[in-house]
Tab-separated table of C-alpha atoms in Angstrom:
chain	number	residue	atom	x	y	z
A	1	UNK	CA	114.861	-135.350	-19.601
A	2	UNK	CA	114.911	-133.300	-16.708
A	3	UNK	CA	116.540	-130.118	-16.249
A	4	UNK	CA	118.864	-130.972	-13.223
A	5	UNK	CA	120.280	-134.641	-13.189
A	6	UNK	CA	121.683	-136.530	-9.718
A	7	UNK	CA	123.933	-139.257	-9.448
A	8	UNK	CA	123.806	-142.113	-8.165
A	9	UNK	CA	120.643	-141.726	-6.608
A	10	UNK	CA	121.240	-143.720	-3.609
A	11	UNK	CA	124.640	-144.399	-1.835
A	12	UNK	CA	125.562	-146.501	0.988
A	13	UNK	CA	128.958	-145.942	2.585
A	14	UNK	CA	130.993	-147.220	5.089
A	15	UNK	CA	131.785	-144.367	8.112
A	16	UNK	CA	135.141	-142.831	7.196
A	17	UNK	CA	134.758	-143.094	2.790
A	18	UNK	CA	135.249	-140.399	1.149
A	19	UNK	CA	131.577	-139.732	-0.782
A	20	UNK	CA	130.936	-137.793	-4.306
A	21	UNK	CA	127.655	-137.130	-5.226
A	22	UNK	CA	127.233	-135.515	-9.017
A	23	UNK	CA	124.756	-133.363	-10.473
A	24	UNK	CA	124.654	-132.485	-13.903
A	25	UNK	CA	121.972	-129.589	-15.674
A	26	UNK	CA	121.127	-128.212	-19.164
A	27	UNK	CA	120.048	-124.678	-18.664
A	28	UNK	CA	122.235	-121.740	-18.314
A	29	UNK	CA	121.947	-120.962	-14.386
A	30	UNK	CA	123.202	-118.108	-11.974
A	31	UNK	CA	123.984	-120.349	-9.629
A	32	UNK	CA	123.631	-123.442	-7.776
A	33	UNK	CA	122.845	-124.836	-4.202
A	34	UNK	CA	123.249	-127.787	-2.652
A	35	UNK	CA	120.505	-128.705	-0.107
A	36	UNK	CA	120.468	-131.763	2.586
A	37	UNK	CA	117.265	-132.757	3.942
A	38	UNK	CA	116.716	-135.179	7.102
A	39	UNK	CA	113.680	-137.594	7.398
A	40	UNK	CA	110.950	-135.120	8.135
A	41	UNK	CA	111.511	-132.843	5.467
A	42	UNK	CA	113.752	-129.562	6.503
A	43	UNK	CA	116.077	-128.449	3.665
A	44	UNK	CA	118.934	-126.840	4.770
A	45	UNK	CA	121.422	-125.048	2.400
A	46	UNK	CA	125.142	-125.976	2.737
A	47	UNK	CA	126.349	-124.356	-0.356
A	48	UNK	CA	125.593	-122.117	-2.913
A	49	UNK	CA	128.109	-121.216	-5.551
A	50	UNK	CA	128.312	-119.841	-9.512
A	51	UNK	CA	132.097	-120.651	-10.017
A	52	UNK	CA	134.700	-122.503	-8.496
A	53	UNK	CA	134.927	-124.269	-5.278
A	54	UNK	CA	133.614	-123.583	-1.744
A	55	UNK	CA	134.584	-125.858	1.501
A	56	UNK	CA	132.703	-125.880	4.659
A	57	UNK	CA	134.208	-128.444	7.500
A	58	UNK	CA	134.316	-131.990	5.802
A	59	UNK	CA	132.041	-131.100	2.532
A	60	UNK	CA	133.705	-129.494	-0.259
A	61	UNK	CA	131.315	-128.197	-3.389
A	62	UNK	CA	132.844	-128.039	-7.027
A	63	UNK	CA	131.171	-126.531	-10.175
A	64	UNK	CA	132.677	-126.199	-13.566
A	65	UNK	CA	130.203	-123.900	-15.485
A	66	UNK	CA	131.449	-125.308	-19.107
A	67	UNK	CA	130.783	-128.428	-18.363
A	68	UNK	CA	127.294	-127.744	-16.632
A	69	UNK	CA	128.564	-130.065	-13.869
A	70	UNK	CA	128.820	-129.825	-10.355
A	71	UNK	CA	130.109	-132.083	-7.508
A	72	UNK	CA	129.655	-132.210	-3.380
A	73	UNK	CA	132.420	-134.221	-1.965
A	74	UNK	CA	132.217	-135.207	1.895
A	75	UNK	CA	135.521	-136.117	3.605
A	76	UNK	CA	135.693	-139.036	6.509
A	77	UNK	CA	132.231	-139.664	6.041
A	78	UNK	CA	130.091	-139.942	9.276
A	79	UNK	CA	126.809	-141.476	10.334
A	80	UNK	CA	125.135	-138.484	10.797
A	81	UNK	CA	125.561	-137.240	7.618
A	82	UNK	CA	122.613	-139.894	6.546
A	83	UNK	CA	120.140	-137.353	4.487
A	84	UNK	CA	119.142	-136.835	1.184
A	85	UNK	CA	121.258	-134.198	-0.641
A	86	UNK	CA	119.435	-132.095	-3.089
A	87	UNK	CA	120.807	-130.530	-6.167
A	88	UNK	CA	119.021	-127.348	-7.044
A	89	UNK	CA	119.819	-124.304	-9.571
A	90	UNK	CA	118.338	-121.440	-10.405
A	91	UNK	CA	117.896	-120.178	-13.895
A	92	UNK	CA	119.428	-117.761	-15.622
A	93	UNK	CA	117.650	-114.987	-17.360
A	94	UNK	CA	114.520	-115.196	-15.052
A	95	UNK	CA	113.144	-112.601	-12.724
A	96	UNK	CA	112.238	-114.711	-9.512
A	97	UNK	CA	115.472	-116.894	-9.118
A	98	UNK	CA	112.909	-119.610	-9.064
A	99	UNK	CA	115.009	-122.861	-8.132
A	100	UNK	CA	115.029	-125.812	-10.157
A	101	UNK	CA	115.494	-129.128	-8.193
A	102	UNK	CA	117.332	-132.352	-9.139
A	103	UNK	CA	115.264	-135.429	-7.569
A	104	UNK	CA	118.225	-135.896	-4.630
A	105	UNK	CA	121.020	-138.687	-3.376
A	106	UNK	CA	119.577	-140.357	-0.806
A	107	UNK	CA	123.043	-140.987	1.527
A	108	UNK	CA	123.205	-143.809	4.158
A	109	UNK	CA	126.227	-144.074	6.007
A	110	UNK	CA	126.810	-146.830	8.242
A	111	UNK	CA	129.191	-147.312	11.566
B	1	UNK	CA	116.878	-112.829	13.850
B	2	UNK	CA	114.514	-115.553	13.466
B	3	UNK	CA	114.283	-118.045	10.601
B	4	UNK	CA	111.732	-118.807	8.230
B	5	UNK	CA	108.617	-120.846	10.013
B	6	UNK	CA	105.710	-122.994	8.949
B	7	UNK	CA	102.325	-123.608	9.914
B	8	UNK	CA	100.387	-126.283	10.413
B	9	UNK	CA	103.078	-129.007	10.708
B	10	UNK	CA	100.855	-131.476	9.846
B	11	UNK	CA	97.467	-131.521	8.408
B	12	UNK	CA	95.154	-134.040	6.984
B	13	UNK	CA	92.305	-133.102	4.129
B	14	UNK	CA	89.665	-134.686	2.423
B	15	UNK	CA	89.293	-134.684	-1.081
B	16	UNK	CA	87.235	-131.891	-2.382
B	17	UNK	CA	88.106	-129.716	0.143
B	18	UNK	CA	90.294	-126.244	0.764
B	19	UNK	CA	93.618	-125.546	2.396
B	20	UNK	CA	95.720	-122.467	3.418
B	21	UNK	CA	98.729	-123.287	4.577
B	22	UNK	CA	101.102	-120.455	6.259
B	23	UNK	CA	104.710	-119.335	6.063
B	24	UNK	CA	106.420	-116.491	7.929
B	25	UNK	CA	109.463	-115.483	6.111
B	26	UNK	CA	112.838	-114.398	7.642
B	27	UNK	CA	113.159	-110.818	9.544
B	28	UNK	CA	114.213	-108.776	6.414
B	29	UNK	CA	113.177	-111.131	3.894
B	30	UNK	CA	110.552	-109.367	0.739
B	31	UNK	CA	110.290	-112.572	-0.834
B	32	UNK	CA	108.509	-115.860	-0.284
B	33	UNK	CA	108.696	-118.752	-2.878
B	34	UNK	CA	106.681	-122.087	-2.372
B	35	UNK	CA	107.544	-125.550	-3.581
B	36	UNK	CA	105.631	-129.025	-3.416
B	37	UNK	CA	107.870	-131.972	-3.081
B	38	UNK	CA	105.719	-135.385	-3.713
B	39	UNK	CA	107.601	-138.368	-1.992
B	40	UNK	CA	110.692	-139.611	-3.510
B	41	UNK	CA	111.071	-136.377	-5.389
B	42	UNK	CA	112.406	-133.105	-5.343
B	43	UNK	CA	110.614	-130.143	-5.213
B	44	UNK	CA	108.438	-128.421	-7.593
B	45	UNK	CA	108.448	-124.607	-7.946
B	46	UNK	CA	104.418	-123.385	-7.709
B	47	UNK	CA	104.824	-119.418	-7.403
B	48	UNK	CA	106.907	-116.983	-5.696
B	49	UNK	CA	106.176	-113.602	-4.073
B	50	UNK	CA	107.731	-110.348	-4.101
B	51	UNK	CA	106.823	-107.291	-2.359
B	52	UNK	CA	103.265	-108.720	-2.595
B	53	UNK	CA	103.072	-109.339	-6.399
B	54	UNK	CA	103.293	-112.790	-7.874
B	55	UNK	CA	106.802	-112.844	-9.490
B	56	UNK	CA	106.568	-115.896	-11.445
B	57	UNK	CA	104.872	-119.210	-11.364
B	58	UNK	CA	105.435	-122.940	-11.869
B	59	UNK	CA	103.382	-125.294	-13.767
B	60	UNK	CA	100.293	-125.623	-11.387
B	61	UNK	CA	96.663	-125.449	-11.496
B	62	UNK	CA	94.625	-122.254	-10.628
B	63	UNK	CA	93.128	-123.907	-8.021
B	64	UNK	CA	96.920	-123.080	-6.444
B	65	UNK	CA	96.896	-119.568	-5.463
B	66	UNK	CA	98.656	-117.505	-2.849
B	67	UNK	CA	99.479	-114.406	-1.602
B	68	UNK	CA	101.856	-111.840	0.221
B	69	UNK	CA	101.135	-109.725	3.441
B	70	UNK	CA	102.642	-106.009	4.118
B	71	UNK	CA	105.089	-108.153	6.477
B	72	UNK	CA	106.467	-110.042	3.854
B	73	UNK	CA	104.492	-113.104	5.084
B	74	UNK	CA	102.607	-115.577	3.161
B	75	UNK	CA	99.711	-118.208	2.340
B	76	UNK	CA	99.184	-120.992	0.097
B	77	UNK	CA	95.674	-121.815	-0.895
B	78	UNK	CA	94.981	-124.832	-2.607
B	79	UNK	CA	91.198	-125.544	-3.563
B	80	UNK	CA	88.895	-128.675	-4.500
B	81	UNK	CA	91.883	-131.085	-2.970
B	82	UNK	CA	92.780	-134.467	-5.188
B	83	UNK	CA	94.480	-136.857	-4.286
B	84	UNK	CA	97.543	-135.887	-5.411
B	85	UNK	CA	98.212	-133.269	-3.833
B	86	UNK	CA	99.087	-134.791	-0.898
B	87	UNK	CA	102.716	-133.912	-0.294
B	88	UNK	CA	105.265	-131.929	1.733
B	89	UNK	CA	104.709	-127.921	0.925
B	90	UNK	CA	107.864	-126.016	1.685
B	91	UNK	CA	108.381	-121.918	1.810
B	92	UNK	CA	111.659	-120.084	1.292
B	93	UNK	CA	112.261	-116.913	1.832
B	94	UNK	CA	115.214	-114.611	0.437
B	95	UNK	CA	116.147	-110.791	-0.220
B	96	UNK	CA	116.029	-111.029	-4.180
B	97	UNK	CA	117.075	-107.441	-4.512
B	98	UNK	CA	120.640	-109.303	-2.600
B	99	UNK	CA	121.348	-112.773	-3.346
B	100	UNK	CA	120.183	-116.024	-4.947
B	101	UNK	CA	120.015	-117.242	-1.738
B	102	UNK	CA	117.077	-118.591	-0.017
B	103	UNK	CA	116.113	-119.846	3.173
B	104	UNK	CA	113.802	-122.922	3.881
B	105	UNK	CA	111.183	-123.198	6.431
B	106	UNK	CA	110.301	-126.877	7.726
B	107	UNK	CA	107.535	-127.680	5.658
B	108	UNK	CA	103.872	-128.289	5.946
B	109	UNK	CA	102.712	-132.247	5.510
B	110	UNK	CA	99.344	-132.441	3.668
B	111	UNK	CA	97.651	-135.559	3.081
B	112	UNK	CA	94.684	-135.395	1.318
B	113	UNK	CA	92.382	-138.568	1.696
């Protein structure tokens, strides 16, 4: 079982839903980021967070640290917002702050 | 300030054969980590530098190595090439002595034939 879980793994939406991708892990962490990444490979961070809930324009990150759960929301979806979104955290009680990665939502939204 | 770059973009091997791949890290950055990320996947944590030590490394071969310049800067060497290692190698750079944070250059794509 992997360390970092994604759901669903690929999501189609019509432009305008209201999307929820989920990640799930079973290490203790110091925190967690959530990545997007276009065709072509460039990972951009849009969050990173170790409690709470952060909101940046139309994409809203939860994490409940109990739970080992954490959730990116995107509000009035668009068509550019097509990427893969990456679930990645990085593990507590290490030195480096190596990131562990979740395999990704692949997200197509359509006009 | 300039971000966190990558070179070659593109690059094709053949079996058998070395690589170095390149990453520049961000202005103020003493720490470089690399990741492969093998299509369809996400990526895998090979090693990460700090202040030109190894600080940590992922579940990869020896034939992985790397290393740190004075400038923070970095290289990937990979050596006697197989097949699989053809995927998309990606830097990231962050101030570890400040935050978790870390910043992604765009990636080198390696094919290996």
């Amino acid at each position: 079982k992997n360390e970092v879980e994604q759901s669903p793994q690929n999501l189609t939406a019509q432009e305008g839903e209201f999307i929820t991708i989920n990640c799930s892990y079973s290490v203790g962490i110091s925190a967690l980021h959530w990545l997007q990444q276009h065709p072509g490979g460039g990972i951009v961070s849009l969050f990173m967070l170790s409690s709470g809930k952060k909101k940046h324009g139309r994409l809203i990150a939860t994490i409940n640290i109990q739970e080992k759960h954490s959730s990116l929301h995107i509000t009035a979806s668009h068509p550019r917002d097509s990427a893969v979104y990456i679930c990645a955290v990085v593990n507590s009680g290490g030195s480096n702050y190596k990131l562990t990665f979740g395999k990704g939502t692949l997200l197509t939204v359509n006009p | 300030e300039t971000g966190v770059t990558q070179s070659p973009t593109h690059l094709i091997k053949t079996r058998g054969q070395q690589v170095t791949l390149r990453c520049s890290s961000q202005s103020g950055h003493n720490t470089v980590s690399w990741y492969q990320q093998a299509l369809g996947q996400g990526p895998q944590f090979i090693f990460q530098y700090y202040r030109e030590e190894e600080n940590g490394r992922g579940n990869f071969p020896p034939r992985f190595s790397g290393l740190q310049f004075p400038n923070y800067s970095s290289e990937l060497n990979v050596n006697a090439l197989e097949l699989d290692d053809s995927a998309l190698y990606l830097c990231a750079s962050s101030l570890k002595e400040v935050s978790y944070e870390q910043y992604f250059g765009p990636g080198t794509r390696l094919t290996v034939t």
